[in-house]
mmCIF file of C-alpha atoms in Angstrom:
data_model
loop_
_atom_site.group_PDB
_atom_site.id
_atom_site.type_symbol
_atom_site.label_atom_id
_atom_site.label_comp_id
_atom_site.label_asym_id
_atom_site.label_seq_id
_atom_site.Cartn_x
_atom_site.Cartn_y
_atom_site.Cartn_z
ATOM 1 C CA MET A 1 50.250 128.230 155.540
ATOM 2 C CA PRO A 2 49.330 124.618 156.131
ATOM 3 C CA GLY A 3 52.375 122.199 156.191
ATOM 4 C CA VAL A 4 52.380 119.803 153.056
ATOM 5 C CA THR A 5 52.570 116.094 153.852
ATOM 6 C CA MET A 6 53.906 113.612 151.099
ATOM 7 C CA SER A 7 51.927 110.260 150.753
ATOM 8 C CA PHE A 8 54.360 107.168 150.058
ATOM 9 C CA SER A 9 51.593 104.876 149.941
ATOM 10 C CA ASN A 10 51.590 104.669 145.843
ATOM 11 C CA MET A 11 55.597 104.987 145.866
ATOM 12 C CA SER A 12 58.072 101.818 145.028
ATOM 13 C CA CYS A 13 61.695 101.808 144.745
ATOM 14 C CA SER A 14 62.816 101.690 140.950
ATOM 15 C CA ARG A 15 65.149 98.574 141.585
ATOM 16 C CA CYS A 16 63.679 96.224 144.408
ATOM 17 C CA GLY A 17 59.678 97.578 143.973
ATOM 18 C CA ASP A 18 59.245 97.651 147.573
ATOM 19 C CA GLY A 19 57.251 100.870 149.047
ATOM 20 C CA PHE A 20 59.123 103.441 151.299
ATOM 21 C CA ASP A 21 58.638 103.779 154.768
ATOM 22 C CA PRO A 22 57.592 107.586 156.121
ATOM 23 C CA HIS A 23 61.178 107.681 157.893
ATOM 24 C CA ASP A 24 63.055 105.897 155.036
ATOM 25 C CA LYS A 25 66.027 107.885 152.909
ATOM 26 C CA ILE A 26 65.113 108.099 149.577
ATOM 27 C CA VAL A 27 67.345 108.849 146.558
ATOM 28 C CA ASN A 28 65.824 110.535 143.761
ATOM 29 C CA SER A 29 67.623 110.056 140.216
ATOM 30 C CA GLN A 30 66.146 111.544 137.068
ATOM 31 C CA GLY A 31 62.515 111.528 138.621
ATOM 32 C CA GLU A 32 63.174 107.894 139.785
ATOM 33 C CA LEU A 33 63.177 106.930 143.459
ATOM 34 C CA TRP A 34 65.519 104.326 144.951
ATOM 35 C CA HIS A 35 66.091 103.245 148.446
ATOM 36 C CA PRO A 36 69.724 103.843 149.453
ATOM 37 C CA GLN A 37 70.939 100.454 149.405
ATOM 38 C CA CYS A 38 69.177 99.870 145.838
ATOM 39 C CA PHE A 39 71.140 102.772 144.304
ATOM 40 C CA VAL A 40 74.459 100.828 143.301
ATOM 41 C CA CYS A 41 76.126 99.818 140.309
ATOM 42 C CA SER A 42 74.703 97.236 138.205
ATOM 43 C CA GLN A 43 77.841 95.342 137.917
ATOM 44 C CA CYS A 44 79.840 95.561 141.190
ATOM 45 C CA PHE A 45 76.624 96.624 143.251
ATOM 46 C CA ARG A 46 78.538 99.556 145.193
ATOM 47 C CA PRO A 47 77.363 102.900 145.796
ATOM 48 C CA PHE A 48 78.415 105.408 143.183
ATOM 49 C CA PRO A 49 81.330 107.627 144.316
ATOM 50 C CA ASP A 50 80.213 110.986 144.451
ATOM 51 C CA GLY A 51 76.848 110.156 143.093
ATOM 52 C CA LEU A 52 78.654 109.790 139.876
ATOM 53 C CA PHE A 53 77.344 107.027 137.295
ATOM 54 C CA TYR A 54 77.170 106.275 133.677
ATOM 55 C CA GLU A 55 73.896 104.736 132.279
ATOM 56 C CA PHE A 56 73.775 102.277 129.185
ATOM 57 C CA GLU A 57 70.655 100.481 127.911
ATOM 58 C CA GLY A 58 68.587 101.444 131.371
ATOM 59 C CA ARG A 59 71.409 99.938 133.505
ATOM 60 C CA LYS A 60 73.506 102.384 135.878
ATOM 61 C CA TYR A 61 77.470 101.749 136.218
ATOM 62 C CA CYS A 62 80.115 102.955 138.141
ATOM 63 C CA GLU A 63 83.034 104.743 136.212
ATOM 64 C CA HIS A 64 85.236 101.750 136.458
ATOM 65 C CA ASP A 65 82.968 99.106 135.532
ATOM 66 C CA PHE A 66 81.451 101.080 132.534
ATOM 67 C CA GLN A 67 84.800 101.578 130.918
ATOM 68 C CA VAL A 68 85.543 97.822 131.186
ATOM 69 C CA LEU A 69 82.484 96.659 129.626
ATOM 70 C CA PHE A 70 81.594 99.345 127.251
ATOM 71 C CA ALA A 71 84.479 101.826 126.738
ATOM 72 C CA PRO A 72 87.064 101.160 124.031
ATOM 73 C CA CYS A 73 90.887 101.115 124.557
ATOM 74 C CA CYS A 74 92.970 103.669 122.724
ATOM 75 C CA GLY A 75 95.112 102.158 120.048
ATOM 76 C CA LYS A 76 98.118 104.470 121.011
ATOM 77 C CA CYS A 77 97.984 104.986 124.956
ATOM 78 C CA GLY A 78 96.093 101.748 125.544
ATOM 79 C CA GLU A 79 93.662 104.086 128.251
ATOM 80 C CA PHE A 80 90.069 103.871 128.364
ATOM 81 C CA VAL A 81 88.183 106.440 125.811
ATOM 82 C CA ILE A 82 85.472 108.359 127.316
ATOM 83 C CA GLY A 83 83.960 110.875 125.553
ATOM 84 C CA ARG A 84 84.816 111.373 121.653
ATOM 85 C CA VAL A 85 86.285 108.240 119.944
ATOM 86 C CA ILE A 86 87.964 108.185 116.841
ATOM 87 C CA LYS A 87 87.271 104.922 114.930
ATOM 88 C CA ALA A 88 90.115 104.530 112.268
ATOM 89 C CA MET A 89 92.782 101.926 111.269
ATOM 90 C CA SER A 90 90.862 98.838 112.659
ATOM 91 C CA ALA A 91 90.937 100.610 116.363
ATOM 92 C CA SER A 92 89.690 103.336 118.665
ATOM 93 C CA TRP A 93 91.509 106.702 119.567
ATOM 94 C CA HIS A 94 91.717 109.534 121.767
ATOM 95 C CA PRO A 95 91.455 112.709 119.681
ATOM 96 C CA THR A 96 94.591 113.738 120.830
ATOM 97 C CA CYS A 97 96.149 110.399 120.152
ATOM 98 C CA PHE A 98 95.212 109.690 116.588
ATOM 99 C CA CYS A 99 98.496 111.768 114.859
ATOM 100 C CA CYS A 100 100.290 111.224 111.643
ATOM 101 C CA ALA A 101 102.992 108.903 111.747
ATOM 102 C CA VAL A 102 105.467 111.058 110.124
ATOM 103 C CA CYS A 103 105.029 114.628 111.339
ATOM 104 C CA ASN A 104 102.718 113.826 114.713
ATOM 105 C CA LYS A 105 100.122 116.273 113.935
ATOM 106 C CA GLN A 106 96.601 115.520 115.226
ATOM 107 C CA LEU A 107 94.547 113.942 112.634
ATOM 108 C CA ALA A 108 90.897 114.101 114.046
ATOM 109 C CA ASP A 109 89.603 117.108 112.039
ATOM 110 C CA ARG A 110 92.480 116.799 108.979
ATOM 111 C CA GLY A 111 91.618 113.759 107.374
ATOM 112 C CA PHE A 112 94.199 111.090 106.843
ATOM 113 C CA VAL A 113 95.333 108.553 103.985
ATOM 114 C CA ARG A 114 96.355 104.756 105.179
ATOM 115 C CA ASN A 115 99.782 104.252 103.672
ATOM 116 C CA ARG A 116 101.438 100.816 104.365
ATOM 117 C CA ASN A 117 99.453 100.335 107.482
ATOM 118 C CA ARG A 118 100.400 104.097 108.804
ATOM 119 C CA ALA A 119 98.029 107.056 109.270
ATOM 120 C CA LEU A 120 99.787 109.902 107.410
ATOM 121 C CA CYS A 121 98.369 113.499 107.095
ATOM 122 C CA HIS A 122 97.993 114.423 103.185
ATOM 123 C CA GLU A 123 101.213 116.360 103.124
ATOM 124 C CA CYS A 124 103.351 113.331 104.705
ATOM 125 C CA ASN A 125 101.552 110.673 102.154
ATOM 126 C CA ALA A 126 102.341 112.863 99.337
ATOM 127 C CA ALA A 127 105.883 113.336 100.514
ATOM 128 C CA ASP A 128 106.491 109.564 101.027
ATOM 129 C CA LYS A 129 105.081 108.785 97.445
ATOM 130 C CA ALA A 130 107.398 111.309 95.934
ATOM 131 C CA VAL A 131 110.333 109.636 97.820
ATOM 132 C CA LEU A 132 109.410 106.300 96.334
ATOM 133 C CA SER A 133 109.311 107.704 92.872
ATOM 134 C CA GLY A 134 112.578 109.579 93.239
ATOM 135 C CA ARG A 135 111.210 112.981 92.959
ATOM 136 C CA HIS A 136 111.884 116.087 95.270
ATOM 137 C CA ILE A 137 109.427 117.895 98.100
ATOM 138 C CA CYS A 138 109.453 121.271 98.374
ATOM 139 C CA PHE A 139 110.852 122.340 101.985
ATOM 140 C CA LYS A 140 108.091 125.224 102.348
ATOM 141 C CA CYS A 141 104.756 123.764 100.872
ATOM 142 C CA HIS A 142 105.447 120.130 101.283
ATOM 143 C CA GLY A 143 104.396 119.530 97.961
ATOM 144 C CA VAL A 144 105.727 117.001 94.949
ATOM 145 C CA ILE A 145 108.210 119.134 92.679
ATOM 146 C CA ASP A 146 107.575 117.686 89.093
ATOM 147 C CA GLU A 147 109.972 120.190 87.453
ATOM 148 C CA LYS A 148 113.768 120.608 88.332
ATOM 149 C CA PRO A 149 113.717 121.916 91.954
ATOM 150 C CA LEU A 150 115.548 125.356 92.993
ATOM 151 C CA ARG A 151 118.229 124.792 95.763
ATOM 152 C CA PHE A 152 118.445 127.298 98.493
ATOM 153 C CA ARG A 153 120.383 127.038 101.722
ATOM 154 C CA GLY A 154 120.498 123.525 101.586
ATOM 155 C CA GLU A 155 117.158 122.765 100.851
ATOM 156 C CA VAL A 156 114.761 122.174 97.456
ATOM 157 C CA TYR A 157 111.885 124.434 96.737
ATOM 158 C CA HIS A 158 109.290 125.327 93.978
ATOM 159 C CA GLY A 159 110.773 128.279 92.286
ATOM 160 C CA TYR A 160 107.867 130.065 92.387
ATOM 161 C CA HIS A 161 107.961 130.582 96.272
ATOM 162 C CA PHE A 162 110.820 133.058 95.606
ATOM 163 C CA ASN A 163 111.456 136.440 93.863
ATOM 164 C CA CYS A 164 114.761 137.602 92.921
ATOM 165 C CA THR A 165 116.465 139.861 95.209
ATOM 166 C CA SER A 166 117.478 142.491 92.435
ATOM 167 C CA CYS A 167 114.382 142.706 89.893
ATOM 168 C CA GLY A 168 111.576 140.562 91.779
ATOM 169 C CA VAL A 169 110.859 138.443 89.358
ATOM 170 C CA GLU A 170 109.520 135.093 89.969
ATOM 171 C CA LEU A 171 112.307 132.456 90.269
ATOM 172 C CA ASN A 172 112.905 128.798 88.562
ATOM 173 C CA SER A 173 115.415 126.243 89.076
ATOM 174 C CA ASP A 174 118.124 128.758 87.231
ATOM 175 C CA ALA A 175 118.129 131.153 90.315
ATOM 176 C CA ARG A 176 121.582 131.357 91.538
ATOM 177 C CA GLU A 177 122.274 131.936 95.459
ATOM 178 C CA LEU A 178 124.729 134.180 96.552
ATOM 179 C CA LYS A 179 126.155 135.081 100.103
ATOM 180 C CA HIS A 180 126.373 138.926 101.253
ATOM 181 C CA ARG A 181 128.004 140.097 104.151
ATOM 182 C CA SER A 182 125.804 142.409 106.402
ATOM 183 C CA GLY A 183 127.027 145.967 106.301
ATOM 184 C CA TYR A 184 127.062 146.239 110.009
ATOM 185 C CA THR A 185 127.570 142.913 111.240
ATOM 186 C CA ALA A 186 130.087 140.165 109.999
ATOM 187 C CA ASN A 187 127.118 137.517 109.231
ATOM 188 C CA GLU A 188 126.474 136.208 106.008
ATOM 189 C CA MET A 189 123.170 136.687 104.336
ATOM 190 C CA ASN A 190 122.121 134.321 101.454
ATOM 191 C CA GLU A 191 120.223 135.937 98.687
ATOM 192 C CA LEU A 192 118.904 134.675 95.283
ATOM 193 C CA TYR A 193 119.102 136.004 92.040
ATOM 194 C CA CYS A 194 117.648 135.433 88.484
ATOM 195 C CA LEU A 195 120.087 134.438 85.922
ATOM 196 C CA ARG A 196 119.846 137.497 84.120
ATOM 197 C CA CYS A 197 120.707 139.589 87.186
ATOM 198 C CA HIS A 198 123.394 137.047 88.306
ATOM 199 C CA ASP A 199 125.178 137.630 85.190
ATOM 200 C CA LYS A 200 125.011 141.233 85.332
ATOM 201 C CA MET A 201 126.911 141.108 88.535
ATOM 202 C CA GLY A 202 129.947 139.515 87.001
ATOM 203 C CA ILE A 203 130.343 136.720 89.115
ATOM 204 C CA PRO A 204 132.125 133.711 87.418
ATOM 205 C CA ILE A 205 130.629 130.329 87.260
ATOM 206 C CA CYS A 206 132.208 126.897 87.672
ATOM 207 C CA GLY A 207 133.080 125.103 85.058
ATOM 208 C CA ALA A 208 132.623 121.925 86.774
ATOM 209 C CA CYS A 209 129.400 122.486 89.154
ATOM 210 C CA ARG A 210 128.057 125.428 87.222
ATOM 211 C CA ARG A 211 127.575 127.015 90.723
ATOM 212 C CA PRO A 212 128.700 130.881 91.553
ATOM 213 C CA ILE A 213 132.447 130.841 92.790
ATOM 214 C CA GLU A 214 132.408 133.364 95.588
ATOM 215 C CA GLU A 215 135.892 133.008 97.114
ATOM 216 C CA ARG A 216 139.257 131.887 95.104
ATOM 217 C CA VAL A 217 139.076 131.422 91.345
ATOM 218 C CA VAL A 218 141.000 129.307 88.913
ATOM 219 C CA THR A 219 140.874 130.369 85.548
ATOM 220 C CA ALA A 220 142.374 127.659 83.063
ATOM 221 C CA LEU A 221 141.117 125.877 79.936
ATOM 222 C CA GLY A 222 139.205 128.890 79.099
ATOM 223 C CA LYS A 223 136.912 128.631 82.291
ATOM 224 C CA HIS A 224 136.670 129.330 85.539
ATOM 225 C CA TRP A 225 136.691 126.815 88.445
ATOM 226 C CA HIS A 226 136.349 126.383 92.316
ATOM 227 C CA VAL A 227 139.644 125.350 93.683
ATOM 228 C CA GLU A 228 138.411 121.971 94.675
ATOM 229 C CA HIS A 229 136.821 121.300 91.230
ATOM 230 C CA PHE A 230 139.980 122.000 89.323
ATOM 231 C CA VAL A 231 141.429 118.189 88.940
ATOM 232 C CA CYS A 232 143.487 116.142 87.072
ATOM 233 C CA ALA A 233 141.337 114.338 84.246
ATOM 234 C CA LYS A 234 143.086 111.197 85.163
ATOM 235 C CA CYS A 235 143.274 110.974 88.638
ATOM 236 C CA GLU A 236 140.777 113.456 89.753
ATOM 237 C CA LYS A 237 142.697 114.880 92.345
ATOM 238 C CA PRO A 238 142.804 118.813 92.912
ATOM 239 C CA PHE A 239 145.886 120.773 91.358
ATOM 240 C CA LEU A 240 145.676 122.892 94.303
ATOM 241 C CA GLY A 241 148.038 125.621 92.910
ATOM 242 C CA HIS A 242 150.385 122.987 91.749
ATOM 243 C CA ARG A 243 151.488 122.737 88.181
ATOM 244 C CA HIS A 244 149.079 121.339 85.582
ATOM 245 C CA TYR A 245 149.526 120.478 81.862
ATOM 246 C CA GLU A 246 146.709 120.781 79.210
ATOM 247 C CA ARG A 247 146.197 118.383 76.100
ATOM 248 C CA LYS A 248 143.167 118.537 74.136
ATOM 249 C CA GLY A 249 140.933 120.693 76.269
ATOM 250 C CA LEU A 250 142.000 118.511 79.472
ATOM 251 C CA ALA A 251 144.163 119.075 82.475
ATOM 252 C CA TYR A 252 146.644 116.535 83.602
ATOM 253 C CA CYS A 253 148.921 116.505 86.859
ATOM 254 C CA GLU A 254 152.547 116.136 85.617
ATOM 255 C CA THR A 255 152.972 112.699 86.825
ATOM 256 C CA HIS A 256 149.973 111.351 84.789
ATOM 257 C CA TYR A 257 150.678 113.691 81.761
ATOM 258 C CA HIS A 258 154.006 112.427 81.058
ATOM 259 C CA GLN A 259 152.753 108.908 81.938
ATOM 260 C CA LEU A 260 150.194 109.275 79.164
ATOM 261 C CA PHE A 261 151.914 111.348 77.052
ATOM 262 C CA GLY A 262 155.736 111.448 77.878
ATOM 263 C CA ASN A 263 158.564 109.757 79.294
ATOM 264 C CA LEU A 264 158.606 107.937 82.767
ATOM 265 C CA CYS A 265 162.096 106.595 83.916
ATOM 266 C CA PHE A 266 161.871 102.845 84.197
ATOM 267 C CA VAL A 267 164.082 103.055 87.341
ATOM 268 C CA CYS A 268 162.864 105.841 89.425
ATOM 269 C CA ASN A 269 159.340 106.393 87.672
ATOM 270 C CA GLN A 270 160.041 110.036 87.651
ATOM 271 C CA VAL A 271 159.700 112.312 84.562
ATOM 272 C CA ILE A 272 162.706 112.499 82.474
ATOM 273 C CA ALA A 273 163.436 116.010 82.267
ATOM 274 C CA GLY A 274 166.788 115.739 80.215
ATOM 275 C CA ASP A 275 168.103 113.186 77.583
ATOM 276 C CA VAL A 276 166.194 110.117 77.364
ATOM 277 C CA PHE A 277 167.916 106.475 76.900
ATOM 278 C CA THR A 278 165.579 104.315 75.257
ATOM 279 C CA ALA A 279 166.155 100.552 75.206
ATOM 280 C CA LEU A 280 163.995 97.154 75.371
ATOM 281 C CA ASN A 281 161.256 99.295 74.757
ATOM 282 C CA LYS A 282 161.321 101.465 77.925
ATOM 283 C CA ALA A 283 162.807 104.505 78.992
ATOM 284 C CA TRP A 284 165.540 105.497 81.356
ATOM 285 C CA CYS A 285 167.130 108.574 82.755
ATOM 286 C CA VAL A 286 170.881 108.677 81.478
ATOM 287 C CA HIS A 287 172.559 108.150 84.589
ATOM 288 C CA HIS A 288 169.853 105.156 85.654
ATOM 289 C CA PHE A 289 170.541 102.864 82.696
ATOM 290 C CA ALA A 290 172.708 100.147 84.488
ATOM 291 C CA CYS A 291 173.181 96.567 84.612
ATOM 292 C CA SER A 292 170.335 94.623 86.284
ATOM 293 C CA PHE A 293 172.841 91.848 87.650
ATOM 294 C CA CYS A 294 175.935 94.007 88.933
ATOM 295 C CA ASP A 295 174.278 97.353 88.797
ATOM 296 C CA GLN A 296 177.270 98.847 86.655
ATOM 297 C CA LYS A 297 176.381 101.954 85.124
ATOM 298 C CA MET A 298 176.385 101.839 81.195
ATOM 299 C CA THR A 299 176.545 104.550 78.694
ATOM 300 C CA GLN A 300 175.074 104.988 75.282
ATOM 301 C CA LYS A 301 178.451 103.310 74.134
ATOM 302 C CA THR A 302 178.440 100.418 76.262
ATOM 303 C CA LYS A 303 177.504 97.216 74.787
ATOM 304 C CA PHE A 304 174.692 95.374 76.694
ATOM 305 C CA TYR A 305 172.631 92.203 76.185
ATOM 306 C CA GLU A 306 169.194 91.319 76.949
ATOM 307 C CA CYS A 307 168.305 88.919 79.490
ATOM 308 C CA ASP A 308 164.369 88.416 80.573
ATOM 309 C CA LEU A 309 163.773 91.919 79.089
ATOM 310 C CA LYS A 310 166.315 93.406 81.282
ATOM 311 C CA PRO A 311 169.932 94.677 80.157
ATOM 312 C CA ALA A 312 172.954 93.099 81.247
ATOM 313 C CA CYS A 313 176.701 94.338 80.541
ATOM 314 C CA LYS A 314 179.390 92.088 78.706
ATOM 315 C CA LYS A 315 181.276 90.985 81.883
ATOM 316 C CA CYS A 316 177.766 89.598 83.448
ATOM 317 C CA TYR A 317 176.725 88.050 80.295
ATOM 318 C CA GLU A 318 180.297 86.164 79.853
ATOM 319 C CA LYS A 319 179.531 84.441 83.096
ATOM 320 C CA PHE A 320 176.168 82.851 81.778
ATOM 321 C CA PRO A 321 176.498 79.254 80.878
ATOM 322 C CA SER A 322 177.406 78.717 77.127
ATOM 323 C CA GLU A 323 174.108 77.091 76.128
ATOM 324 C CA PHE A 324 172.477 80.076 77.831
ATOM 325 C CA ARG A 325 174.551 82.617 76.038
ATOM 326 C CA ARG A 326 173.867 80.918 72.744
ATOM 327 C CA ARG A 327 170.243 81.318 73.009
ATOM 328 C CA LEU A 328 170.436 85.022 74.205
ATOM 329 C CA ARG A 329 172.789 85.728 71.120
ATOM 330 C CA LYS A 330 170.302 84.295 68.860
ATOM 331 C CA ALA A 331 167.382 86.355 70.336
ATOM 332 C CA TYR A 332 170.046 89.241 70.413
ATOM 333 C CA ASP A 333 170.918 88.779 66.968
ATOM 334 C CA ASN A 334 166.877 88.958 65.700
ATOM 335 C CA THR A 335 166.288 92.379 67.505
ATOM 336 C CA PRO A 336 167.697 95.948 67.657
ATOM 337 C CA LYS A 337 170.909 95.997 69.940
ATOM 338 C CA LYS A 338 169.967 99.549 71.340
ATOM 339 C CA SER A 339 168.349 102.985 70.197
ATOM 340 C CA THR A 340 168.939 106.224 71.759
ATOM 341 C CA SER A 341 167.135 109.516 71.659
ATOM 342 C CA ALA A 342 167.618 113.076 73.143
#
């Protein structure tokens, strides 16, 4: 077969326009011919590493110069974006860098909502709006809960995500959560029941929080209570097994019951269990009624005088200046001397 010779007489370099000598090396790129020294980056005029170049508007560029001149920077990582570019929020992004500001899910193929200058997925945007409006977000579907939520294992849900463990009916916010121990282990299992099935189980409901009582039960005032929820109506401290006093459907600790409805000694501030000595609009234990000046104990038959709303015995009274005694006597004559009650 005869040899084939190539003629260079009608060929020229695509860059400089000069022809080629028969012994010249020729670079063929996409059907165009170049001198090796002419096949370089249009910006830095250096040969292309490994022959890799990028072309834009008829010019060829090395990777670095193409990125500097034309490739956008990612709004998150700051690196050049080569290939698919996400244009959003007045910036450019790698598809893997454009994520929800709350849950960090990629948004390139999900769609997003601009919320207070943040890109949020639709679920997080709905949750954010719900929080601002004071509503609950379902822990399972992340949707807004317009009705009263069902509370289960410390989270809130739409009731329709669950069914009664006993009858299988779809639940609502009235569902009751109960703890059961596994038959083979000591682990506790939380289960949900509709109100009807729960009531059939005979589990008491706390009169304060309206939740099931699964441990110790306090029965008082015609209701059942969690131990920590049965408290004094005045100080709101739990009785924790201590004595309580009932009045008009409310429970009081001993101190506040007697403070509100009984007698406390003016001296010791304790409940007067026995005889009560009443004087100067105050109540006293019989053995605590004494002169305020010499601390001499006085009985119901002891004569005393009032001095600055406090009792004074006769001896101390006679030591007062005559003018002061005259004024005390005048006030004393115009008020009851003393009264006693048992």
